[in-house]
CSV table of C-alpha atoms and ligand atoms in Angstrom, one decimal:
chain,number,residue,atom,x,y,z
A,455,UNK,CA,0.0,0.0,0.0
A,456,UNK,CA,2.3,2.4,1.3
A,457,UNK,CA,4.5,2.6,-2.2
A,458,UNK,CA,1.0,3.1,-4.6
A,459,UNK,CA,0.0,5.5,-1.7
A,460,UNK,CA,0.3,8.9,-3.8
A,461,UNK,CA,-1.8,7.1,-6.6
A,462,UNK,CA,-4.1,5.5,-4.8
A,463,UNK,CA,-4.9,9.5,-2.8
A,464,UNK,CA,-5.0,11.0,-6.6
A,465,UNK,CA,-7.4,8.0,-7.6
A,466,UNK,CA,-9.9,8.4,-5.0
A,467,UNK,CA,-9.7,12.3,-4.7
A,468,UNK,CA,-10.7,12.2,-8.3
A,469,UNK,CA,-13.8,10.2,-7.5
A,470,UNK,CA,-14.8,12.4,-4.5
A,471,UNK,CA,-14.5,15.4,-7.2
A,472,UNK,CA,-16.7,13.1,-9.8
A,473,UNK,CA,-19.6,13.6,-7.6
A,474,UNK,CA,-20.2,9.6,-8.9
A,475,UNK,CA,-20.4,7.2,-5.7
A,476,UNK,CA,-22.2,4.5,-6.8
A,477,UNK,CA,-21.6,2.5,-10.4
A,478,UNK,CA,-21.0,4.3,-13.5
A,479,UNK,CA,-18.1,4.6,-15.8
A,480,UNK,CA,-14.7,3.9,-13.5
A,481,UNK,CA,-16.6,0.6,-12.1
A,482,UNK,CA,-17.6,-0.9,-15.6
A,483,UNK,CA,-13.7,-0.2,-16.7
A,484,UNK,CA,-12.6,-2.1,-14.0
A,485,UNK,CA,-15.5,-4.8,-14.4
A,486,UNK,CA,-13.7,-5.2,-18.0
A,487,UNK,CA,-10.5,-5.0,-16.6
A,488,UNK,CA,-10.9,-8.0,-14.2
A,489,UNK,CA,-12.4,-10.1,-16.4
A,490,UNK,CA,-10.0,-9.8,-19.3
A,491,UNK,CA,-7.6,-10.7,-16.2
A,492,UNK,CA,-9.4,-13.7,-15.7
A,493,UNK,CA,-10.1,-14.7,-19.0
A,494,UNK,CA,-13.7,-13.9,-19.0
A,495,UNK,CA,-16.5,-12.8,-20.7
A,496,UNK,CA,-18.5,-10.3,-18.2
A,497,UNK,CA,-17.5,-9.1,-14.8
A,498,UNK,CA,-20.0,-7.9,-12.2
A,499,UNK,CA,-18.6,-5.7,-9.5
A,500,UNK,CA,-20.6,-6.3,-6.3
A,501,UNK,CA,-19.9,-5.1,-2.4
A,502,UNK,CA,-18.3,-8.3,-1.3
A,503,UNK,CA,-17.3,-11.9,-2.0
A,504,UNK,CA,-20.3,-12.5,-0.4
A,505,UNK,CA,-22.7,-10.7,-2.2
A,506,UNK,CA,-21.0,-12.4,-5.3
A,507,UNK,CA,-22.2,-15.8,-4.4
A,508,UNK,CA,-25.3,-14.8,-3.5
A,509,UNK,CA,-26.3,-12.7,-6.4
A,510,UNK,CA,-24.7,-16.0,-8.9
A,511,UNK,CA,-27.0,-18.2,-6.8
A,512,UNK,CA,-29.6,-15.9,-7.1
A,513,UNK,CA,-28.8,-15.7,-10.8
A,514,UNK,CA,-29.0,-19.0,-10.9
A,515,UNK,CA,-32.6,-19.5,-9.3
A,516,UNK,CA,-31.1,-21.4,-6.7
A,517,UNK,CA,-34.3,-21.1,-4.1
A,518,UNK,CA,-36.2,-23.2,-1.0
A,519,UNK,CA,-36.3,-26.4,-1.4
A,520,UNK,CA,-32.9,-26.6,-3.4
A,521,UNK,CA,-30.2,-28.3,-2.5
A,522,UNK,CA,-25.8,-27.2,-3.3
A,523,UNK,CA,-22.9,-29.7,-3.8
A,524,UNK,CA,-20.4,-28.1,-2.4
A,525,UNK,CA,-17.4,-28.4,0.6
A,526,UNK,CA,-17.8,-28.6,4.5
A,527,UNK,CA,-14.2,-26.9,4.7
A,528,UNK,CA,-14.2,-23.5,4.0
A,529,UNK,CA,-15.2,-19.9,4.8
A,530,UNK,CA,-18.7,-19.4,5.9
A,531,UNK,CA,-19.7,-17.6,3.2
A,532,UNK,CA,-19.6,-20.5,1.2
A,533,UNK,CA,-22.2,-21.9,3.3
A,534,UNK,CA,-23.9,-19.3,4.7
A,535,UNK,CA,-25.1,-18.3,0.9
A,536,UNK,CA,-27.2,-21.4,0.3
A,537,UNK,CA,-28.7,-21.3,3.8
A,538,UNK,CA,-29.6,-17.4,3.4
A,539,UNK,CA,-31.6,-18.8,0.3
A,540,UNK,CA,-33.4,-21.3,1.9
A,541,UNK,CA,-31.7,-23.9,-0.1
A,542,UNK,CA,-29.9,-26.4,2.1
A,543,UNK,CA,-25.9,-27.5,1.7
A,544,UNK,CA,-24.7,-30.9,0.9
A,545,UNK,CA,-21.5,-31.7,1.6
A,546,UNK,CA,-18.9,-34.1,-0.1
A,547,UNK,CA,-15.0,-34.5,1.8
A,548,UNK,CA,-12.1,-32.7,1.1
A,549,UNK,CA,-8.9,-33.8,-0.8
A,550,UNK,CA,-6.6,-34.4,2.0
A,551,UNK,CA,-3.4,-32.9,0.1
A,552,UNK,CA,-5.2,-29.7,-1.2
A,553,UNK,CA,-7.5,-29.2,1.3
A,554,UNK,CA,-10.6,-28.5,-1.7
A,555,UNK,CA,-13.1,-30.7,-2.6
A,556,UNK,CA,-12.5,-34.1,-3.4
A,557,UNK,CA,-14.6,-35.1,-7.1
A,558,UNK,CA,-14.2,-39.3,-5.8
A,559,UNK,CA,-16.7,-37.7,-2.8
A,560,UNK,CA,-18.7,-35.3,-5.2
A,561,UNK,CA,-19.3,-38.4,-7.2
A,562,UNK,CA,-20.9,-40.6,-4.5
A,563,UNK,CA,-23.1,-37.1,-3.1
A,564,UNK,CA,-24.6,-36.5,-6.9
A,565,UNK,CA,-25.1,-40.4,-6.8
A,566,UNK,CA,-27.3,-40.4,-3.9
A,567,UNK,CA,-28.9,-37.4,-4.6
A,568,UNK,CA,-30.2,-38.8,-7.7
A,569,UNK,CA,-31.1,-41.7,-6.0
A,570,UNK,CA,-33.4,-39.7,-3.0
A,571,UNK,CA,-34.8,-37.0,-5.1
A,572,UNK,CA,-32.1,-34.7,-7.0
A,573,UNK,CA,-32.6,-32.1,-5.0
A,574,UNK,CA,-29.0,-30.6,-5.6
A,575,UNK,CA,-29.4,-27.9,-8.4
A,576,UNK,CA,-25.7,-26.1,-8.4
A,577,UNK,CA,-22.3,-26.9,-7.3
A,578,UNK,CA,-19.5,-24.8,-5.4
A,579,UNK,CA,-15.9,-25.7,-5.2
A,580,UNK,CA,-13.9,-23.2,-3.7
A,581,UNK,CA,-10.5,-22.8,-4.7
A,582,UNK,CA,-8.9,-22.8,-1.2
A,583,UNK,CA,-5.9,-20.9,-0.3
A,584,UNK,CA,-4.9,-19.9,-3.7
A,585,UNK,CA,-5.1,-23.5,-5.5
A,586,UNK,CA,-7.8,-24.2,-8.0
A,587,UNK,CA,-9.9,-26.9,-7.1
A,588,UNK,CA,-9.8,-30.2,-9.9
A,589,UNK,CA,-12.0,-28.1,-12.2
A,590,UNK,CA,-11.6,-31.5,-14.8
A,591,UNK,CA,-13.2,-33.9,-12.7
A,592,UNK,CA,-15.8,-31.5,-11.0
A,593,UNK,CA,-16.9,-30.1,-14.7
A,594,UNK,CA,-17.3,-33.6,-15.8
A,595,UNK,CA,-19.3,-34.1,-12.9
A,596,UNK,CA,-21.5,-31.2,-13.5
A,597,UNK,CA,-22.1,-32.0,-17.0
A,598,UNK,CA,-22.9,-35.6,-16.3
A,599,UNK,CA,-25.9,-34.5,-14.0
A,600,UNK,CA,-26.2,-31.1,-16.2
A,601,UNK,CA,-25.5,-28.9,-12.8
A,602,UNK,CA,-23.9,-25.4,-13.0
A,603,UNK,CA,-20.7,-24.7,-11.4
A,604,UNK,CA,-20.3,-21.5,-8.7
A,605,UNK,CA,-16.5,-21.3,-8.6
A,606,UNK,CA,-15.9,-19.4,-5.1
A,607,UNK,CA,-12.5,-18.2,-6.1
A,608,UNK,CA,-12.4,-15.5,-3.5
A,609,UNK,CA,-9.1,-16.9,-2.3
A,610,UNK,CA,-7.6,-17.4,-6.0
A,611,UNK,CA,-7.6,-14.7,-8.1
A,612,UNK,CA,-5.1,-15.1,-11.0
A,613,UNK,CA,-4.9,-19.2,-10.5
A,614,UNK,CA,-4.2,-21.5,-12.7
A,615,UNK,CA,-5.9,-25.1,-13.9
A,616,UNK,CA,-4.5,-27.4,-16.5
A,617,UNK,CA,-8.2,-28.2,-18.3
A,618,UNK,CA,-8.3,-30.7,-20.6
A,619,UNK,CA,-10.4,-30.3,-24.0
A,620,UNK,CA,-10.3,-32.6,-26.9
A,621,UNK,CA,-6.4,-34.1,-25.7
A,622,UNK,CA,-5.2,-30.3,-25.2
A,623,UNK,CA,-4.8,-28.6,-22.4
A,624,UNK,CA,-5.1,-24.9,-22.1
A,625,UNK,CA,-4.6,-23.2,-18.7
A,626,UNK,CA,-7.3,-21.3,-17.7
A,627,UNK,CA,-7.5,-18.7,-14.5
A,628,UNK,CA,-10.1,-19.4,-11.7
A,629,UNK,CA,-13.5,-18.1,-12.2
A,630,UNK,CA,-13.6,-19.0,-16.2
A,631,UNK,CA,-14.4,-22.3,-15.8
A,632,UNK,CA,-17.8,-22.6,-14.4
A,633,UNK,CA,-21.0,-21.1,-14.9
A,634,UNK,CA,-19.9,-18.3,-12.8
A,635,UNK,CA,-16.8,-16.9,-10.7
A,636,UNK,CA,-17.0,-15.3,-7.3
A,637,UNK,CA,-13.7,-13.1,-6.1
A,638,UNK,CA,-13.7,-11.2,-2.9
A,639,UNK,CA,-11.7,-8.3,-2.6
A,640,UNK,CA,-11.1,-8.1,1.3
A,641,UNK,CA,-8.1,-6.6,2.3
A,642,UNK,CA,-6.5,-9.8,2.9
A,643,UNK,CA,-6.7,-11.1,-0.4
A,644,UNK,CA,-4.2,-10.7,-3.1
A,645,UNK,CA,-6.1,-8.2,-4.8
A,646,UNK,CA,-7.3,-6.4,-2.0
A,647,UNK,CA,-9.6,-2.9,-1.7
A,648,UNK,CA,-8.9,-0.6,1.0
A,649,UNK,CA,-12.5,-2.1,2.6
A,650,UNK,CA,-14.8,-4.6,1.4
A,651,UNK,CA,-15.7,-5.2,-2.4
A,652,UNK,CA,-16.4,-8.8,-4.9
A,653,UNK,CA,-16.9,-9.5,-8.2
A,654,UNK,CA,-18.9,-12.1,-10.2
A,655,UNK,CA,-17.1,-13.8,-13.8
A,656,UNK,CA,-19.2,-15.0,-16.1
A,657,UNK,CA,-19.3,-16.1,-19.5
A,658,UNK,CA,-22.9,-15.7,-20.6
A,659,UNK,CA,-24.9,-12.6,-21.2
A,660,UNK,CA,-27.9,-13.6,-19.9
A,661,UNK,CA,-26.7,-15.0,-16.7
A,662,UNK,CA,-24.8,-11.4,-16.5
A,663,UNK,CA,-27.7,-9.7,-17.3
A,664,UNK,CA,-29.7,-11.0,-14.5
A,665,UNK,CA,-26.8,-10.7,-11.4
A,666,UNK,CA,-26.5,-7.1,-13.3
A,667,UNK,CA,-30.2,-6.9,-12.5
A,668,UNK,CA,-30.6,-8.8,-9.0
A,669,UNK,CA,-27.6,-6.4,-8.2
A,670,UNK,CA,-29.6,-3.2,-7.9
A,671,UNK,CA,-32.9,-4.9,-6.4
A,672,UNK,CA,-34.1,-6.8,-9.0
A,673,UNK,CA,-34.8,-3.3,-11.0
A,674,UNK,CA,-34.8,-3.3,-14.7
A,675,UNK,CA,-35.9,-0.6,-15.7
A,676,UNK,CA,-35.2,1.1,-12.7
A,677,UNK,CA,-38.6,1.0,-10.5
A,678,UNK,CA,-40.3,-1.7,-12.4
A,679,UNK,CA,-39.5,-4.9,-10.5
A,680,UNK,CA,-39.3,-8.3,-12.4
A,681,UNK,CA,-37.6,-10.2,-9.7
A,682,UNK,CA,-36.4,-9.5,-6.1
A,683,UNK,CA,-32.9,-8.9,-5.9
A,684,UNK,CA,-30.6,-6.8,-3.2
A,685,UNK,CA,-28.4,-3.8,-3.0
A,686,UNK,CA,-24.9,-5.8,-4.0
A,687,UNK,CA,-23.4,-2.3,-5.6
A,688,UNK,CA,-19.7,-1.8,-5.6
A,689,UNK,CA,-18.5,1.5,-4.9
A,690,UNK,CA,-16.0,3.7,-7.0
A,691,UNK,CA,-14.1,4.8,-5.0
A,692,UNK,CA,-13.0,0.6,-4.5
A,693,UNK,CA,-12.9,0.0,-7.7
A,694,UNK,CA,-10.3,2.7,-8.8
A,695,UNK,CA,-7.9,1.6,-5.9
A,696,UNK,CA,-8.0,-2.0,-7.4
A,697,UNK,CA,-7.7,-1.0,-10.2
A,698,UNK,CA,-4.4,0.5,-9.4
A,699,UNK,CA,-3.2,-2.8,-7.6
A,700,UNK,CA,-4.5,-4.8,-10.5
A,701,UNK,CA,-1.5,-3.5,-12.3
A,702,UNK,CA,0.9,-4.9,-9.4
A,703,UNK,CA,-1.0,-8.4,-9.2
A,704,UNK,CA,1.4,-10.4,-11.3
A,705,UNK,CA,4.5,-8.9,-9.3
A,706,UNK,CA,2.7,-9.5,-5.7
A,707,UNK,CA,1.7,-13.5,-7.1
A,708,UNK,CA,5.7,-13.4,-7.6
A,709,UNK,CA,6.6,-12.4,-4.5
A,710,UNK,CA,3.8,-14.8,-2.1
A,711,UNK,CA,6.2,-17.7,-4.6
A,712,UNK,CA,9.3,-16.1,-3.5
A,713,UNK,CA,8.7,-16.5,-0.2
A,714,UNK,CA,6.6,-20.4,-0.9
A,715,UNK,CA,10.0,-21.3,-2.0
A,716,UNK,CA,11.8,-19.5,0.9
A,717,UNK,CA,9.5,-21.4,3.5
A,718,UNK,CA,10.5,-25.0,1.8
A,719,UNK,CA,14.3,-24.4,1.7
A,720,UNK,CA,14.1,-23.5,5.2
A,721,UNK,CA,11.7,-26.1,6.7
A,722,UNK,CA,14.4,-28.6,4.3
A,723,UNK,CA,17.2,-27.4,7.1
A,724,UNK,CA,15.3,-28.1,9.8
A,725,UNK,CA,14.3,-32.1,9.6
A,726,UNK,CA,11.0,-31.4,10.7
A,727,UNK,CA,8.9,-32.7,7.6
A,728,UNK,CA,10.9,-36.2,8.0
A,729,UNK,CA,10.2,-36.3,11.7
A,730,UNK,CA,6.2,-35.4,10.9
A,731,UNK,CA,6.3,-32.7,12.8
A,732,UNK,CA,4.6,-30.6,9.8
A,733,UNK,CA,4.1,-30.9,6.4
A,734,UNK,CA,4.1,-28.3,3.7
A,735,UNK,CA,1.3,-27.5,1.3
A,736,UNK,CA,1.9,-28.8,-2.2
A,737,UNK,CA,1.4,-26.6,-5.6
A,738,UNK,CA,0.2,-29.5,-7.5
A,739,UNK,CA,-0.7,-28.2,-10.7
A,740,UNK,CA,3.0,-27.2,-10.7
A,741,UNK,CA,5.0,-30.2,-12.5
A,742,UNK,CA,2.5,-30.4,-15.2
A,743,UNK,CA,2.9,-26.7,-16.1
A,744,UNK,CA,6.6,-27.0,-15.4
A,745,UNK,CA,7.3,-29.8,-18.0
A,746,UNK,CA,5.6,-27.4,-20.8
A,747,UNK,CA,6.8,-24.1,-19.9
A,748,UNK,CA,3.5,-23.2,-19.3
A,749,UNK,CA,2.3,-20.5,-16.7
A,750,UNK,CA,3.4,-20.3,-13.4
A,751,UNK,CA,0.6,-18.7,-11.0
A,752,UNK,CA,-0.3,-22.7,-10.5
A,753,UNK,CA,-0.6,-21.7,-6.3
A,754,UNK,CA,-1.0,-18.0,-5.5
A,755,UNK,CA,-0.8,-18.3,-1.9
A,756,UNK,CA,-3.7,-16.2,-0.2
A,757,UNK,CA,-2.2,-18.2,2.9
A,758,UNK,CA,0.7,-20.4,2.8
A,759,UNK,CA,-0.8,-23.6,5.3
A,760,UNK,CA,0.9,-25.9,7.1
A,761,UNK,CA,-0.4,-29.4,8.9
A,762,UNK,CA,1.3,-29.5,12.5
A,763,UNK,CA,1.8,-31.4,15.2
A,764,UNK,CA,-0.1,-30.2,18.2
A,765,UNK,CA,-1.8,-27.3,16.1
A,766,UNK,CA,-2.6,-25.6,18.9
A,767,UNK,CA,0.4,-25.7,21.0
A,768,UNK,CA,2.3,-24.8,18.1
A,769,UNK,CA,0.3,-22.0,17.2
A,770,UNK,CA,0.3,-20.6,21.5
A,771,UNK,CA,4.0,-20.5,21.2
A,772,UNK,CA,3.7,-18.5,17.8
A,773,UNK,CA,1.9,-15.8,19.0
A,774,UNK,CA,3.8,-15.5,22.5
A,775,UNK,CA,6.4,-14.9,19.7
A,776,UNK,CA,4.6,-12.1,17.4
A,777,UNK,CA,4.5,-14.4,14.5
A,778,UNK,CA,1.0,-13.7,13.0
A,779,UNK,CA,-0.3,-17.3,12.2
A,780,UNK,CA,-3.9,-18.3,12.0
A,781,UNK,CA,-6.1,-20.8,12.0
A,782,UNK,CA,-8.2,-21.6,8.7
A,783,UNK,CA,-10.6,-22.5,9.9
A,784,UNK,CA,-11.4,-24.5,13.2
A,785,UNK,CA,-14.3,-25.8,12.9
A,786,UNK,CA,-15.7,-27.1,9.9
A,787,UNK,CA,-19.1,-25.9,8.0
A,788,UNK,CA,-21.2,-29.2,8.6
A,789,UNK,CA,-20.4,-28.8,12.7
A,790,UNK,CA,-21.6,-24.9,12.5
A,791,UNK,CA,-23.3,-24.2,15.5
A,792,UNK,CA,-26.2,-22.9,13.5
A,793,UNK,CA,-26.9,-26.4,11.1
A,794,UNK,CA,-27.9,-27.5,14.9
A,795,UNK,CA,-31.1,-29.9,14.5
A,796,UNK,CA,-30.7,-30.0,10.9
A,797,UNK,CA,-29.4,-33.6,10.7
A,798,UNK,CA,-25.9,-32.9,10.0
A,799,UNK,CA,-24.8,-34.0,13.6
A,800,UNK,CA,-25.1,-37.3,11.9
A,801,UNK,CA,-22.6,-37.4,8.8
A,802,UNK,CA,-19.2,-36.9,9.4
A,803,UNK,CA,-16.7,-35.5,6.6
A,804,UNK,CA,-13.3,-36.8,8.7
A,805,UNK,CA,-10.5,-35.1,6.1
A,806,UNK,CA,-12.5,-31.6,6.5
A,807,UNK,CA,-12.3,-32.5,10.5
A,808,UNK,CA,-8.9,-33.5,10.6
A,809,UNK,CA,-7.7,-29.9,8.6
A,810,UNK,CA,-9.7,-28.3,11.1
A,811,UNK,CA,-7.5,-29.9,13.7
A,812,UNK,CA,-3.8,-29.8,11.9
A,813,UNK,CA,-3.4,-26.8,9.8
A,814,UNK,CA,-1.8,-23.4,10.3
A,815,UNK,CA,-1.6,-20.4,8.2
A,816,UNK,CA,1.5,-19.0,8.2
A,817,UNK,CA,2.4,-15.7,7.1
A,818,UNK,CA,3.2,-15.1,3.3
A,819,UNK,CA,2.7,-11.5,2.5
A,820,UNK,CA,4.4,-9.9,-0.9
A,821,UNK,CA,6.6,-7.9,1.4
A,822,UNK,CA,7.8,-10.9,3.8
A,823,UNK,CA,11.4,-10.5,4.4
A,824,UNK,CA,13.7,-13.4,4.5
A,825,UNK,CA,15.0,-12.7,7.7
A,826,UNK,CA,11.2,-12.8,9.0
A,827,UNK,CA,10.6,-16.2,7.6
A,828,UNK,CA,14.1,-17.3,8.8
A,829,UNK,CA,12.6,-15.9,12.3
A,830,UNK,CA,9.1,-17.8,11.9
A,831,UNK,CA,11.1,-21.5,10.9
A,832,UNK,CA,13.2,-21.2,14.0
A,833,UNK,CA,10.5,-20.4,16.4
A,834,UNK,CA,8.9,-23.7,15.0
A,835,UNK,CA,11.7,-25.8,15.3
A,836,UNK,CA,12.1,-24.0,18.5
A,837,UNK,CA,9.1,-25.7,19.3
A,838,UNK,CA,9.6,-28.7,18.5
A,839,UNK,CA,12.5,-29.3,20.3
A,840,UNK,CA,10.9,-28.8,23.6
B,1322,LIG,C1,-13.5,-18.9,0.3
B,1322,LIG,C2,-14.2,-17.6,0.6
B,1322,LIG,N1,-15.5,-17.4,0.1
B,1322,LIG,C3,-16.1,-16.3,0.3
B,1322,LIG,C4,-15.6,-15.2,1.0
B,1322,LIG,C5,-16.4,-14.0,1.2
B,1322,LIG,O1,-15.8,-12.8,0.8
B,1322,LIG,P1,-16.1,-11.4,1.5
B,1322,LIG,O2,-15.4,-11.4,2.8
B,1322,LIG,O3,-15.5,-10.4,0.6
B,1322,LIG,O4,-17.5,-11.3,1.7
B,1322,LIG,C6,-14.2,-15.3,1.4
B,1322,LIG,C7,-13.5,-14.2,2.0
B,1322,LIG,O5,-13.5,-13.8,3.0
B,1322,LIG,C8,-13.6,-16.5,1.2
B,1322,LIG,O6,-12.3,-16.7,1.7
């Protein structure tokens, strides 16, 4: 931030002068913008990662009585989108190496389903951490039961996935593979806004004319009412800081790699993967796109996650040292104090439970220093020594 400061003050003072505050002209340049980024059609700016899934679901007439595919470890957003629509969640495990949905699971959920009703009428994978979900295998999926695909790629802006059509492979950027794409632009992110903002990817212009629609109340023309939507704007004044940091993406990808890289050489001095104390998140997209030359932004690292040994412990001794870890996320959607009496006490999804109990987000911000990482390694190994 504090580099793009001067152009970020000139930006913004510009729209305070514009008199423009909601939509208009800087927010459809950067809708373009972004989804040219992600190799996309349409691009929807909306006040939150949030209010992108909702509005796609929306979009998508996902209602009562409908039920989503999607994964019982993530953000609650993921989740708390189908419940706010009166649909219900279904859940299939997670892919113990990446941490998103597995498709083996996805299988035997859409199975059932058909079985007892097919009540699911969407799916969701979220691309966790950075790392595309296995777009192949859930878009075969999808296609097989004739389901539309929500990507919630609020973590992965600027991923790639190795898709497969016809024998070729082409690399395409989360949010261009399904139906829709949701991005969230929370500080946090890698394209973050200096407060909240989202963004919803699509391909077709019908679907983008209705989340266009559902985005100002369901409005079109304005006052006459077709459907019921919600007040999902993005502001300006959002749009033309992102836009600035849109321009730096590529470079900040580089540097959460950098320091990826940084974190494996030093966790390779320390013995602690052989003695299972942790292991290290894999980029697993990243041999395939190696071999060809390909792209590189296979892992963008929102959060660089480890699986550790006494979590908790580990994570105590952290923070008594100013190391900013975190946990993502302790407790898993389907045990969600608010599913309480719905009948999901009963199923148990024991890869999602068991990342709820191991993993650690450690820090990998672009401007990470060396020194700081060589600081966070030995306060692990510290640890583990005890
Ligand atoms: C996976 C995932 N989905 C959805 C969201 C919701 O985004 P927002 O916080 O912008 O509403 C987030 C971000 O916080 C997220 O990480």
């Amino acid at each position: 931030m504090a580099p793009l400061r001067d152009e970020i003050l000139a930006a913004v003072t510009d729209v305070i002068d514009s008199t423009q505050y909601i939509l208009g002209p800087k927010v459809e340049r950067f809708e373009k913008n972004i989804a040219a980024y992600c190799g996309c059609g349409y691009g929807i700016g909306v006040a939150s990662g949030t209010d992108a899934l909702l509005a796609a679901l929306m979009g998508l007439g996902i209602g009562p009585g409908d039920a989503v595919l999607t994964t019982p470890y993530s953000f609650f957003a993921t989740m708390g989108c189908i419940l706010r629509l009166g649909a219900k969640p279904v859940f299939a495990d997670i892919d113990p190496v990446t941490y998103n949905i597995d498709p083996a699971r996805m299988a035997e959920a859409l199975a059932q389903d058909a079985r007892t009703g097919k009540r699911i009428k969407a799916i969701i994978p979220v691309h966790l951490y950075g790392q595309c979900a296995d777009m192949g295998a859930i878009l075969a999926l999808a296609k097989e039961y004739n389901l539309p695909v929500v990507e919630d790629a609020a973590q992965a802006i600027g991923a790639v996935y190795p898709l497969k059509n016809d024998g070729r492979t082409v690399w395409q950027r989360a949010g261009s593979m399904g139906a829709a794409g949701c991005f969230s632009f929370f500080p946090s992110k890698n394209l973050g806004g200096i407060g909240d903002g989202g963004l919803i990817t699509c391909n077709d212009p019908a679907l983008a004319e209705r989340i266009r629609i559902i985005r100002v109340h369901g409005g079109a023309p304005k006052y006459h009412h077709g459907v019921v939507g919600g007040n999902f704007r993005i502001d300006p004044i959002q749009t033309v800081v992102l836009e600035i940091k849109l321009s730096r993406l590529p470079e900040w990808h580089r540097a959460r790699r950098r320091n990826a890289a940084n974190y494996r050489r030093l966790f390779a001095q320390t013995g602690l993967q052989e003695s299972g104390a942790v292991s290290l998140p894999e980029a697993v997209y990243e041999a395939e796109g190696a071999a060809v030359g390909e792209e590189c932004d296979y892992h963008i690292y929102n959060q660089f996650v480890i699986r550790a040994k006494d979590r908790d412990g580990l994570l105590h001794h952290l923070q008594r040292n100013e190391v900013g870890a975190e946990i993502y996320y302790p407790i898993p959607l389907h045990r969600q104090e608010c599913l309480a009496g719905l009948g999901y006490e009963e199923v148990s999804f024991p890869e999602a439970e068991l990342a709820a109990l191991e993993t650690l987000a450690l820090p990998i911000f672009p401007e990470l220093t060396e020194a700081m990482q060589g600081f966070v390694v030995e306060k692990i190994a510290e640890f583990y020594s005890r």
